[in-house]
Amino acid sequence: MRLVRLESEDDFDGWRIAARALAGEGVLPSEIVWQVGEQAFDLFASEAGDIGAGPPVATAPLRVSRQFLELARDASLHSEPERFSLLYILLLRLLDQPQALQDAADPLVRRIEGLARNVRRDSHKMHAFVRFRELADDGGTRFVAWFEPEHHILRANAQFFVDRFTNMRWSILTPRGSLHWDGVALAEGPPATRADAPGDDPVEAVWKAYYSAIFNPARVMPRAMLKEMPRKYWKNMPETALVPQLIAGARKRELAMMEQAASVPPPRPGAPGRAAVQGPEALELLAEEAAACRRCPLWKPATQTVFGEGPHDAEIMIVGEQPGDQEDLAGRAFVGPAGAVFDRAMAEAGIDRKRSYITNAVKHFKFEPRGKRRIHARPNSGEIEACRWWVDQERAIVRPRLVIAMGATAARSLTGRAVTVGQERGRAITLPDGTPCWITVHPSYLLRLPAEADADAEFARYVDDLRKAASSLATAA
């Protein structure tokens, strides 16, 4: 049995020298015990076989690809105890089969690539989530940070912080060791605890106030946030402690705004002052915010957000389901085939589209690719709920006297529950804020009628729904 002593958990150079010598002698992986420092690893390993002490043994050069060396350097920093043995096994395989690394289905290759990927992710989190806090010591001002890496990445990332904060005196404390930079030289220190790091500093109060002011709950995706930044890092970053209360506060402000909007009586025809309460600028700002919405994954494949359009003081708000292919490309609601049906029905019902506010329950196009075509896919309840925030804001600004929901998705967004269009169609229901809502079919439904259906009769019924809804508004006035 051969015992290999490595100086530290991240001693890749020591592993490389030893692996070269052992491979040159043809030593099998089962005959090697890899040991870090003086820790007892294998009671049956022979001290006489220790090759970690003294100068390296000269061997014939071994040729491996740069790709393997980079992969091995990253994987060697993993906390997996068997990493050095796994790397040696892969090294022997590559010496016999130089292309083995290209076999992505190979279990050993996949495992080592997974180790390297985890190490790179841990390094990325260290770069992103280290937060320095200012304190005073004998040398003046020093910035101290606490971080908890999952792997042995501390020394490998030291140069990153030296280059970025060259003119600062700083320390990074971790349970695996510490780094100290005095502006000239880098020194290593022993492991630390959280109690060794400062809790906060005066600058944090300013930063928290600024972060609270710019916080936009519409751009927060909690699941994605937790995936990228697990909760273990939150306590190291002052702003993350504010996120739960900011999200809760945003919801309270939203409900208060809806309640206030519902309490404002509709103006008399021609009465001034409505624009002074809520003007078109509010809709423009809301549309700008929605353009960067990441509340659900639908933004990724879509071309753009398709927001509502129409007068800020429209008496009628019409809510469809979601943009179609042409709406997604144009950035406007109801401009495709369903839009043509909608325009014709509105004209016959005597409703002026230009004087109505037209929007959709879901602001991004959800589709399934089929060749070169993009086929409409129905939004799920989570996507409808995520976009409901925008519809509520549109209603709060426009304050329509009447809402028309076209299709089950629109009805669910407005009522907050699953709605069967056939049961609720042709009559008014009252929304939580007191606004009457009429439910009808979506115009795309008329385009998907089976051949045996009476298309003219169905279109006439759709027009009748719109006409009844508009007539109810006149009656209420």
Tab-separated table of C-alpha atoms in Angstrom, residues 43 87 118 154 196 306 386 460:
chain	number	residue	atom	x	y	z
A	43	LEU	CA	-4.550	2.201	9.425
A	87	LEU	CA	-8.995	11.939	-10.177
A	118	ASN	CA	-20.141	22.549	-7.534
A	154	LEU	CA	-10.682	30.050	0.106
A	196	ASP	CA	-15.254	36.877	15.264
A	306	VAL	CA	-47.677	42.876	-23.942
A	386	ALA	CA	-48.330	36.001	-10.736
A	460	ALA	CA	-74.033	36.790	-32.814
